[in-house]
Coordinates of C-alpha atoms in Angstrom, one line a residue:
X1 CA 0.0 0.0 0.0
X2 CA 3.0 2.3 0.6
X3 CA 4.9 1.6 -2.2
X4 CA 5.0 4.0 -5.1
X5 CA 3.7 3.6 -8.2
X6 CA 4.3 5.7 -11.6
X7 CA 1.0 6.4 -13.5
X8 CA 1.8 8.1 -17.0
X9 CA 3.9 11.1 -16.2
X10 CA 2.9 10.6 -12.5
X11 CA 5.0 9.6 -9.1
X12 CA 2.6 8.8 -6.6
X13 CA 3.6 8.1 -3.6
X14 CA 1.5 5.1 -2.4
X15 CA -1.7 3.0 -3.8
X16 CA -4.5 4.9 -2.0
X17 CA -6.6 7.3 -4.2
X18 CA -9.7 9.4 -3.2
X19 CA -12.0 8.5 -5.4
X20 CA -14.5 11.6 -7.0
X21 CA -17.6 12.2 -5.5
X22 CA -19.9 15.3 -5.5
X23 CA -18.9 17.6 -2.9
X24 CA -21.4 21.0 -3.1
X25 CA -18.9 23.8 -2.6
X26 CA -19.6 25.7 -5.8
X27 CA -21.6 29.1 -5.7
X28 CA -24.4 29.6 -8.1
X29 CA -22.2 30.0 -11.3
X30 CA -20.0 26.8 -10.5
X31 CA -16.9 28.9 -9.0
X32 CA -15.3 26.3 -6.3
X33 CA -15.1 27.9 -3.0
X34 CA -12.2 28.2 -0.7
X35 CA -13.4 26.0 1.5
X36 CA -13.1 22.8 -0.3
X37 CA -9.5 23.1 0.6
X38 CA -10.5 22.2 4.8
X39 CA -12.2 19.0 3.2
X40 CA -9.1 17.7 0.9
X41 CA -6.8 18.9 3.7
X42 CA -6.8 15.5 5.5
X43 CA -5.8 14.2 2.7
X44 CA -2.8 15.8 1.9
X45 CA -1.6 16.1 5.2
X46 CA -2.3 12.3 5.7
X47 CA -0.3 11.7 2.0
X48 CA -2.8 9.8 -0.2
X49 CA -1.4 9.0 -3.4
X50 CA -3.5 10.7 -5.4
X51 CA -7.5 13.2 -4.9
X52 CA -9.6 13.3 -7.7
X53 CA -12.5 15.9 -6.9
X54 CA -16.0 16.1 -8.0
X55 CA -17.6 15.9 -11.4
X56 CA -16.9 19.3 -12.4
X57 CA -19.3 20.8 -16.0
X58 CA -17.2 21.4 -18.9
X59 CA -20.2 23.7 -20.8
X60 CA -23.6 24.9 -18.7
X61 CA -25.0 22.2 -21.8
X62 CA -23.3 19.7 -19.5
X63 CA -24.1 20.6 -15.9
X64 CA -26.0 18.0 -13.7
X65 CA -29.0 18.9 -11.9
X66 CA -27.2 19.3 -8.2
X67 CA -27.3 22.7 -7.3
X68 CA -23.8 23.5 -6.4
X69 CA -22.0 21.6 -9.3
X70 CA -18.3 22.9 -9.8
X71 CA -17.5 24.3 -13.5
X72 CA -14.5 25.1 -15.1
X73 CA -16.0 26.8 -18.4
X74 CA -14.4 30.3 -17.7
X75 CA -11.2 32.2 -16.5
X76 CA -13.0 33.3 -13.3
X77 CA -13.3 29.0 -12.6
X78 CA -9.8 28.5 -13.0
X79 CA -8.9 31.1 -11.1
X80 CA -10.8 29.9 -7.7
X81 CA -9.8 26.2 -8.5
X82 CA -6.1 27.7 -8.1
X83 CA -6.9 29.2 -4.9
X84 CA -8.2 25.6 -3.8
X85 CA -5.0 23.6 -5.2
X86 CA -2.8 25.9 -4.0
X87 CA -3.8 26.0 -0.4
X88 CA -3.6 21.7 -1.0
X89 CA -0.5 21.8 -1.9
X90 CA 0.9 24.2 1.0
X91 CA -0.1 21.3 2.9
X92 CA 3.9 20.0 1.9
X93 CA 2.8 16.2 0.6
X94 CA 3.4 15.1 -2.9
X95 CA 0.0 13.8 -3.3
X96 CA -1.0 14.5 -6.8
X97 CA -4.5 16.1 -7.8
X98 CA -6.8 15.2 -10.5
X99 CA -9.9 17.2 -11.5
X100 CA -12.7 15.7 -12.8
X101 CA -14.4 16.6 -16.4
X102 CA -18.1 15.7 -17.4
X103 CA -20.9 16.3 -19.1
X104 CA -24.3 15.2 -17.9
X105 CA -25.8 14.3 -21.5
X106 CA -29.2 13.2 -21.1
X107 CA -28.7 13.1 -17.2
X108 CA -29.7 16.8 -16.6
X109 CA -32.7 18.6 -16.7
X110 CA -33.5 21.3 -19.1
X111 CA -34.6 24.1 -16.1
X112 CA -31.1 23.5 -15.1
X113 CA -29.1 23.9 -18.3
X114 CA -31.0 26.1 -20.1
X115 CA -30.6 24.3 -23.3
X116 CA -32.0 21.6 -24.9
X117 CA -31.0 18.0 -23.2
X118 CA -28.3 16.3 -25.6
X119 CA -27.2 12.5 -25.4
X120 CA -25.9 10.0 -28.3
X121 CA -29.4 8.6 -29.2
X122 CA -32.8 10.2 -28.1
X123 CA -33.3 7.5 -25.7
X124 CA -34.6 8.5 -22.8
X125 CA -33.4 8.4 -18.8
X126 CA -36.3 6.7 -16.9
X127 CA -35.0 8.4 -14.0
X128 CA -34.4 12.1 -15.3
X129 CA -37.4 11.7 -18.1
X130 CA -36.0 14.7 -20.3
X131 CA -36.6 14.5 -23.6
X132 CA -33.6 13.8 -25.4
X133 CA -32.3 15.7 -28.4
X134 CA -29.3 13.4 -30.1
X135 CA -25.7 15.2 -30.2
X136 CA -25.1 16.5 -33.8
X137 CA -21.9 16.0 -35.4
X138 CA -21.6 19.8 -35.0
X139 CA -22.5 19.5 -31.1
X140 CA -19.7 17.2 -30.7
X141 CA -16.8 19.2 -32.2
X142 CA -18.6 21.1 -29.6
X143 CA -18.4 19.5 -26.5
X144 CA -14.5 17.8 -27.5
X145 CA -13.3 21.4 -27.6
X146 CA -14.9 22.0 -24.4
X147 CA -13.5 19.0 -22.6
X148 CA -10.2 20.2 -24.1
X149 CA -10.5 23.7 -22.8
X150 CA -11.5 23.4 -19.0
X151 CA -8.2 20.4 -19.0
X152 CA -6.1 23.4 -20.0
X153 CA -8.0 25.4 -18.0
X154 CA -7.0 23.3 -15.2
X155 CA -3.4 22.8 -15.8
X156 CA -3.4 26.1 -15.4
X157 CA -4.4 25.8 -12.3
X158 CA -1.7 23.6 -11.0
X159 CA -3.6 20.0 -11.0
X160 CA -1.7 17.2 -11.9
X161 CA -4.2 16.0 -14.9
X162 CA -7.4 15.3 -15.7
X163 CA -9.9 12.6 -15.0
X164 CA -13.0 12.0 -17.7
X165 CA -15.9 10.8 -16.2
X166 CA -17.3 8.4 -19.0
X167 CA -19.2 6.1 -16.3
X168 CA -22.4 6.5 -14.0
X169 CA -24.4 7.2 -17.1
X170 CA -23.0 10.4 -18.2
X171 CA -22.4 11.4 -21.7
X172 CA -19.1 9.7 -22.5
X173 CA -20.6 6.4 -20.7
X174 CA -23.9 7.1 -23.3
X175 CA -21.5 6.9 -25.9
X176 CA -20.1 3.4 -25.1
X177 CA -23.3 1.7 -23.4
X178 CA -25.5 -0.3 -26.4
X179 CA -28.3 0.7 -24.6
X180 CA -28.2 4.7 -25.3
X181 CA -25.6 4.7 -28.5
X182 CA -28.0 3.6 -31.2
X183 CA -26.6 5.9 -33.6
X184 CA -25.8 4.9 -37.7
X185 CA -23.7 7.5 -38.4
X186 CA -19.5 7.4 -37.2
X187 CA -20.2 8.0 -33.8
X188 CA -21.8 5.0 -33.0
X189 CA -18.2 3.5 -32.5
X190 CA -18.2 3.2 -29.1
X191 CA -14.3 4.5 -28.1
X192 CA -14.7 7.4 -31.2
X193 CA -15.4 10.1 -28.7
X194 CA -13.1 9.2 -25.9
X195 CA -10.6 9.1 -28.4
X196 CA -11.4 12.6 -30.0
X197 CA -11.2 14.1 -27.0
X198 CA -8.4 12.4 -25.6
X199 CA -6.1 13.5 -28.7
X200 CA -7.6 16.6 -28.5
X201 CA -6.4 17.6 -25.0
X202 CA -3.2 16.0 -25.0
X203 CA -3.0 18.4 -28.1
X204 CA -3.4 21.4 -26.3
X205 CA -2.2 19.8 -22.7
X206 CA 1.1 17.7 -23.5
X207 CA 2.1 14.3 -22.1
X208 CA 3.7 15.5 -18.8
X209 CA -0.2 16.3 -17.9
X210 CA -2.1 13.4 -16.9
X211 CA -5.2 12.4 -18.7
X212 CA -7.5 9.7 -16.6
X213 CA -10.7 8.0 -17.3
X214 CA -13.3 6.9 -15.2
X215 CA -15.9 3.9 -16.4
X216 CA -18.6 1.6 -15.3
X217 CA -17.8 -1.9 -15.9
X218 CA -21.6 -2.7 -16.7
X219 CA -24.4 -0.5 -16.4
X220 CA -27.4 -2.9 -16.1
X221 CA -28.8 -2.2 -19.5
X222 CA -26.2 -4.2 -21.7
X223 CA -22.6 -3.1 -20.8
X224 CA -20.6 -5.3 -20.3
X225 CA -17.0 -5.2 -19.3
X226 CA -15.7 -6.8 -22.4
X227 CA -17.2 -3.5 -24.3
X228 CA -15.4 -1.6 -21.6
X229 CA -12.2 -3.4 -21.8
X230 CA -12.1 -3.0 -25.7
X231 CA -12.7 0.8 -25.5
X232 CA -10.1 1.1 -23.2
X233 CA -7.7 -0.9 -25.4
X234 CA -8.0 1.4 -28.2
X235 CA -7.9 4.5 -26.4
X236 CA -5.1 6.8 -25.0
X237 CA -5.1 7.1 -21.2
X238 CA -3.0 6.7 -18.3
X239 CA -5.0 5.3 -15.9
X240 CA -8.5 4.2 -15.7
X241 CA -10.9 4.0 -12.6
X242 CA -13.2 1.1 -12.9
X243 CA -16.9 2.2 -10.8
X244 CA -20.2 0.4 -11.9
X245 CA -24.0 1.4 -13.2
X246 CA -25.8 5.0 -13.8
X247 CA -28.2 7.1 -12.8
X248 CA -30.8 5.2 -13.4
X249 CA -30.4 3.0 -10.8
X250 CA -27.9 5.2 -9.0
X251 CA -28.0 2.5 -5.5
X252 CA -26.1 0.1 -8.1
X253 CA -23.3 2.7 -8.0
X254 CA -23.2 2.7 -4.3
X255 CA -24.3 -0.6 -3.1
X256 CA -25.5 -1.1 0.7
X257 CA -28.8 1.1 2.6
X258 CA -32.1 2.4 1.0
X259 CA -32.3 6.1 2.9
X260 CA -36.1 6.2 1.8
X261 CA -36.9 9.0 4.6
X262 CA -34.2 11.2 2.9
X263 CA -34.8 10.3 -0.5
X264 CA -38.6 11.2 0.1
X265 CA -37.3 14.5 1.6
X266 CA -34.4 16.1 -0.3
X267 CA -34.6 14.1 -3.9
X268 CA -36.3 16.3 -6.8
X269 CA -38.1 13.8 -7.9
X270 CA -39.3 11.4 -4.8
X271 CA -40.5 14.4 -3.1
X272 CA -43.2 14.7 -5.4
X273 CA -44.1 11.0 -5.0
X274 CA -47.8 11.5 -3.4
X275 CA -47.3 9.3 0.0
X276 CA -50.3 7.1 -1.4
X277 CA -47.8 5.7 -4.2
X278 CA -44.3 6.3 -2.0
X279 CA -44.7 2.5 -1.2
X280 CA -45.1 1.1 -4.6
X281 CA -42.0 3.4 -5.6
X282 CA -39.5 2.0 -2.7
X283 CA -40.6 -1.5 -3.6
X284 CA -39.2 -0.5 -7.5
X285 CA -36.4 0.6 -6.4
X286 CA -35.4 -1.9 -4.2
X287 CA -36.1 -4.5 -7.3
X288 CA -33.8 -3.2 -8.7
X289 CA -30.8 -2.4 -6.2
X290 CA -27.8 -5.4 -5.8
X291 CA -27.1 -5.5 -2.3
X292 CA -23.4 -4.1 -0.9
X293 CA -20.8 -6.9 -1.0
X294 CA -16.9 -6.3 -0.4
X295 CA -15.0 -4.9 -3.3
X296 CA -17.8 -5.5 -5.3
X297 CA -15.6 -4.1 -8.5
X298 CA -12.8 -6.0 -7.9
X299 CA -13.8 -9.3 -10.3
X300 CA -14.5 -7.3 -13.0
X301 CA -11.1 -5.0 -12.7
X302 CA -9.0 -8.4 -12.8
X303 CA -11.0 -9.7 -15.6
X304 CA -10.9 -6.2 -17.5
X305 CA -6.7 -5.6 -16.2
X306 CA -5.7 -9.1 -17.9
X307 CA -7.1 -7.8 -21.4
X308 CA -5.7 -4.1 -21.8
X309 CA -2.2 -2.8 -21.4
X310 CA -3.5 0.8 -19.7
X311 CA -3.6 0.4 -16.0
X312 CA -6.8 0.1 -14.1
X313 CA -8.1 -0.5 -10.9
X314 CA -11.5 -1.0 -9.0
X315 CA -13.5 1.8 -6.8
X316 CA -16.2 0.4 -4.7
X317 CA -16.5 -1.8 -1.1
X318 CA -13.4 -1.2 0.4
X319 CA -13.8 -1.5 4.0
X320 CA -10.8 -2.9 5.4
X321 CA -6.9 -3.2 5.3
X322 CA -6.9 -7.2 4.4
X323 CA -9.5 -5.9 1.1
X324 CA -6.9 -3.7 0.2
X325 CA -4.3 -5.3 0.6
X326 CA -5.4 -8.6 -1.5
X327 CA -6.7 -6.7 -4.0
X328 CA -2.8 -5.2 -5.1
X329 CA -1.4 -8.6 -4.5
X330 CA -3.8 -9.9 -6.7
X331 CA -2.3 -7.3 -9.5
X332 CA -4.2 -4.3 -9.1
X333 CA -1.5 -1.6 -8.9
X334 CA -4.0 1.2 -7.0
X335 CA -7.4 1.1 -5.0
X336 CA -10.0 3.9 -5.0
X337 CA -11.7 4.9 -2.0
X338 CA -14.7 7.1 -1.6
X339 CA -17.3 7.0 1.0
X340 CA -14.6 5.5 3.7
X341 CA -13.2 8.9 3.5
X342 CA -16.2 10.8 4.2
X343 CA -17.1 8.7 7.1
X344 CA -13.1 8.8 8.1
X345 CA -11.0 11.7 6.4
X346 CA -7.6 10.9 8.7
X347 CA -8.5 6.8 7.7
X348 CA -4.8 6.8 6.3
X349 CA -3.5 7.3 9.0
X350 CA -4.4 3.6 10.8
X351 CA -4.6 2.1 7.3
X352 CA -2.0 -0.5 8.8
X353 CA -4.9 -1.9 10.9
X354 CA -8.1 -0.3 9.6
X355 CA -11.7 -1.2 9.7
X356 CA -13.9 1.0 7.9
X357 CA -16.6 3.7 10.1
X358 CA -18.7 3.4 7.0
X359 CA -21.6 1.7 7.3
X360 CA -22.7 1.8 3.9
X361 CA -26.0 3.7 4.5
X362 CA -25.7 6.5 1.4
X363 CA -27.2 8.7 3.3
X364 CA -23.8 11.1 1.7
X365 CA -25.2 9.9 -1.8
X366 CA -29.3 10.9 -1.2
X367 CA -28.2 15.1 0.1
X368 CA -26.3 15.4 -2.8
X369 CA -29.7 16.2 -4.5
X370 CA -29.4 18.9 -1.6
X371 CA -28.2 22.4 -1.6
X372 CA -25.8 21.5 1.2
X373 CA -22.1 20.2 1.5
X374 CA -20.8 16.9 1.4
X375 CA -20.4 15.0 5.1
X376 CA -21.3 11.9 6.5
X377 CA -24.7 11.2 7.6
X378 CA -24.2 7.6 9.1
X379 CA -26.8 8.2 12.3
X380 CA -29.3 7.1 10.0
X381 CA -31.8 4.2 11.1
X382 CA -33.2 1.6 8.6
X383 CA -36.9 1.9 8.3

């Protein structure tokens, strides 16, 4: 675990990353505040090898629906993330920092944007229920020069390199899932836009910036990770972060509790779920969630790492030292934590002997539909 590892043009100085998860410390125009500093700060002072922060929007076409989404579309949003890395970095570790880049596609609503609601086929979310315009070949050129602009945006704001989120259902992931790219035309080659937008920001970025991926191994609708691993074989990254599933059934992501309560209270749409019918749609739901089982990635990281010469490694049910520590001997050369963080932000400092605090209730996950910060919720009570 405290071994370092080089990852593209990156040292990092042990196999622990902090995984990206939505944190809420943007103001109303996406402009990080200082703050998020005091929640990374553990991190650095503790040495993880590497922080990867929170979706951030690459276009207001691409923001998600959670109100204080981070952007870096603008001068103004590079120049607050600098504040933020900065003040990381006069922590005095060498942990490297990655920002994350996405676009929401068809996961967005059109009261939030402002603009139409754009994936790679007009197929619907069942979740978001936008109507869905498909991306034209002239709103790609679009949205590659966009993902290339807020990666040099952000090296020039001192991160490390760049992380794409193409999993969870977001656009990228709409372009390689069967289930949403139903185009005829080019595009409908599953890696085409990764690749586009790969070459176009090591274009403007260089190779001594890193340039990461994030992916779902499967999705539930017909990804599967053989697609994966043959997208990522033909594509140029660094690194890639394996995760699982998409908004749609967004507990698939997570794994573990049903926080019906909060859902009912702070999500969008289950608030408006008359109480009559709230029943019938926790019994839904729950049809569909997998339950929570340890390192519940892991299988399909192996099976995906023996197939493709990029590295890759598994996010997801790490809750112990022993997890960890079998998953690099089995040849996984870094593990990703998210939610063990929240619950424990000093957790590296007992990692030699650590049990995780989480409790796996995703409380976290349900107020991120809320117009408050990320923190761990873990009093809640089943029922």
């Amino acid at each position: 675990m405290n071994t370092p590892f080089t990852l593209g043009p990156l040292c990092l100085q042990n196999r622990i990353v902090r995984s990206a998860t939505y944190e809420g410390f943007g103001d109303a125009e996406g402009c990080v505040s200082p703050e998020l500093a005091r929640l990374y700060a553990p991190f650095f002072q503790d040495s993880a090898g590497m922080v990867i922060t929170g979706f951030t929007f690459v276009s207001e076409q691409g923001r998600a629906m959670h109100p204080r989404q981070c952007g870096m579309t603008s001068e103004a949003h590079s120049r607050a993330w600098k504040n933020v890395v900065a003040a990381c970095h006069d922590q005095g570790s060498a942990t490297r920092m990655i920002l994350q880049l996405a676009h929401a596609g068809r996961q967005t609503l059109q009261r939030v944007t402002r603009q139409p609601v754009v994936g790679a086929s007009n197929r619907r979310c069942t979740y978001f229920r936008e109507t869905v315009e498909p991306a034209t070949p002239h709103m790609l050129a679009q949205i590659i020069e966009d993902f290339a602009a807020a990666a040099a945006r952000a090296q020039e704001a001192g991160f490390d390199g760049v992380q794409l989120h193409a999993g969870h259902g977001y656009l990228l992931h709409q372009f390689i899932s069967p289930w949403t790219n139903t185009r005829a035309d080019e595009w409908r080659a599953p890696e085409k836009l990764l690749r586009d937008i790969a070459d176009a920001i090591r274009a403007r970025c260089g190779r001594d910036f890193a340039l990461l991926a994030k992916m779902s191994v499967a999705d539930d609708r017909g990804l599967t990770p053989r697609r994966v691993a043959e997208v990522i074989a033909v594509t140029d990254f660094d690194g890639v972060e394996l995760s699982y599933g998409t908004m749609e059934h967004a507990l698939n992501i997570f794994r573990g509790g049903c926080p019906a309560r909060d859902a009912f209270r702070v999500n969008p749409f289950f608030k408006r779920i008359p109480r009559l019918l709230r029943a019938l749609a926790l019994w839904r739901v729950r049809c569909w969630q997998k339950p929570f089982t340890p390192c519940y990635n892991l299988r399909d990281a192996q099976w995906i790492a023996a197939r493709v010469q990029t590295p890759v490694w598994p996010v997801g049910g790490f809750r112990n030292t022993n997890d960890i520590a079998a998953a690099l001997k089995s040849g996984m050369p870094l593990v990703s934590l998210c939610r063990p963080f929240i619950a424990e932000p000093h957790l590296l400092r007992q990692l030699q002997n650590w049990k995780s605090a989480c409790v796996n209730c995703n409380r976290c996950a349900i107020y991120c539909d809320a117009p408050e910060a990320l923190t761990c919720r873990k009093e809640f009570q089943h029922g």
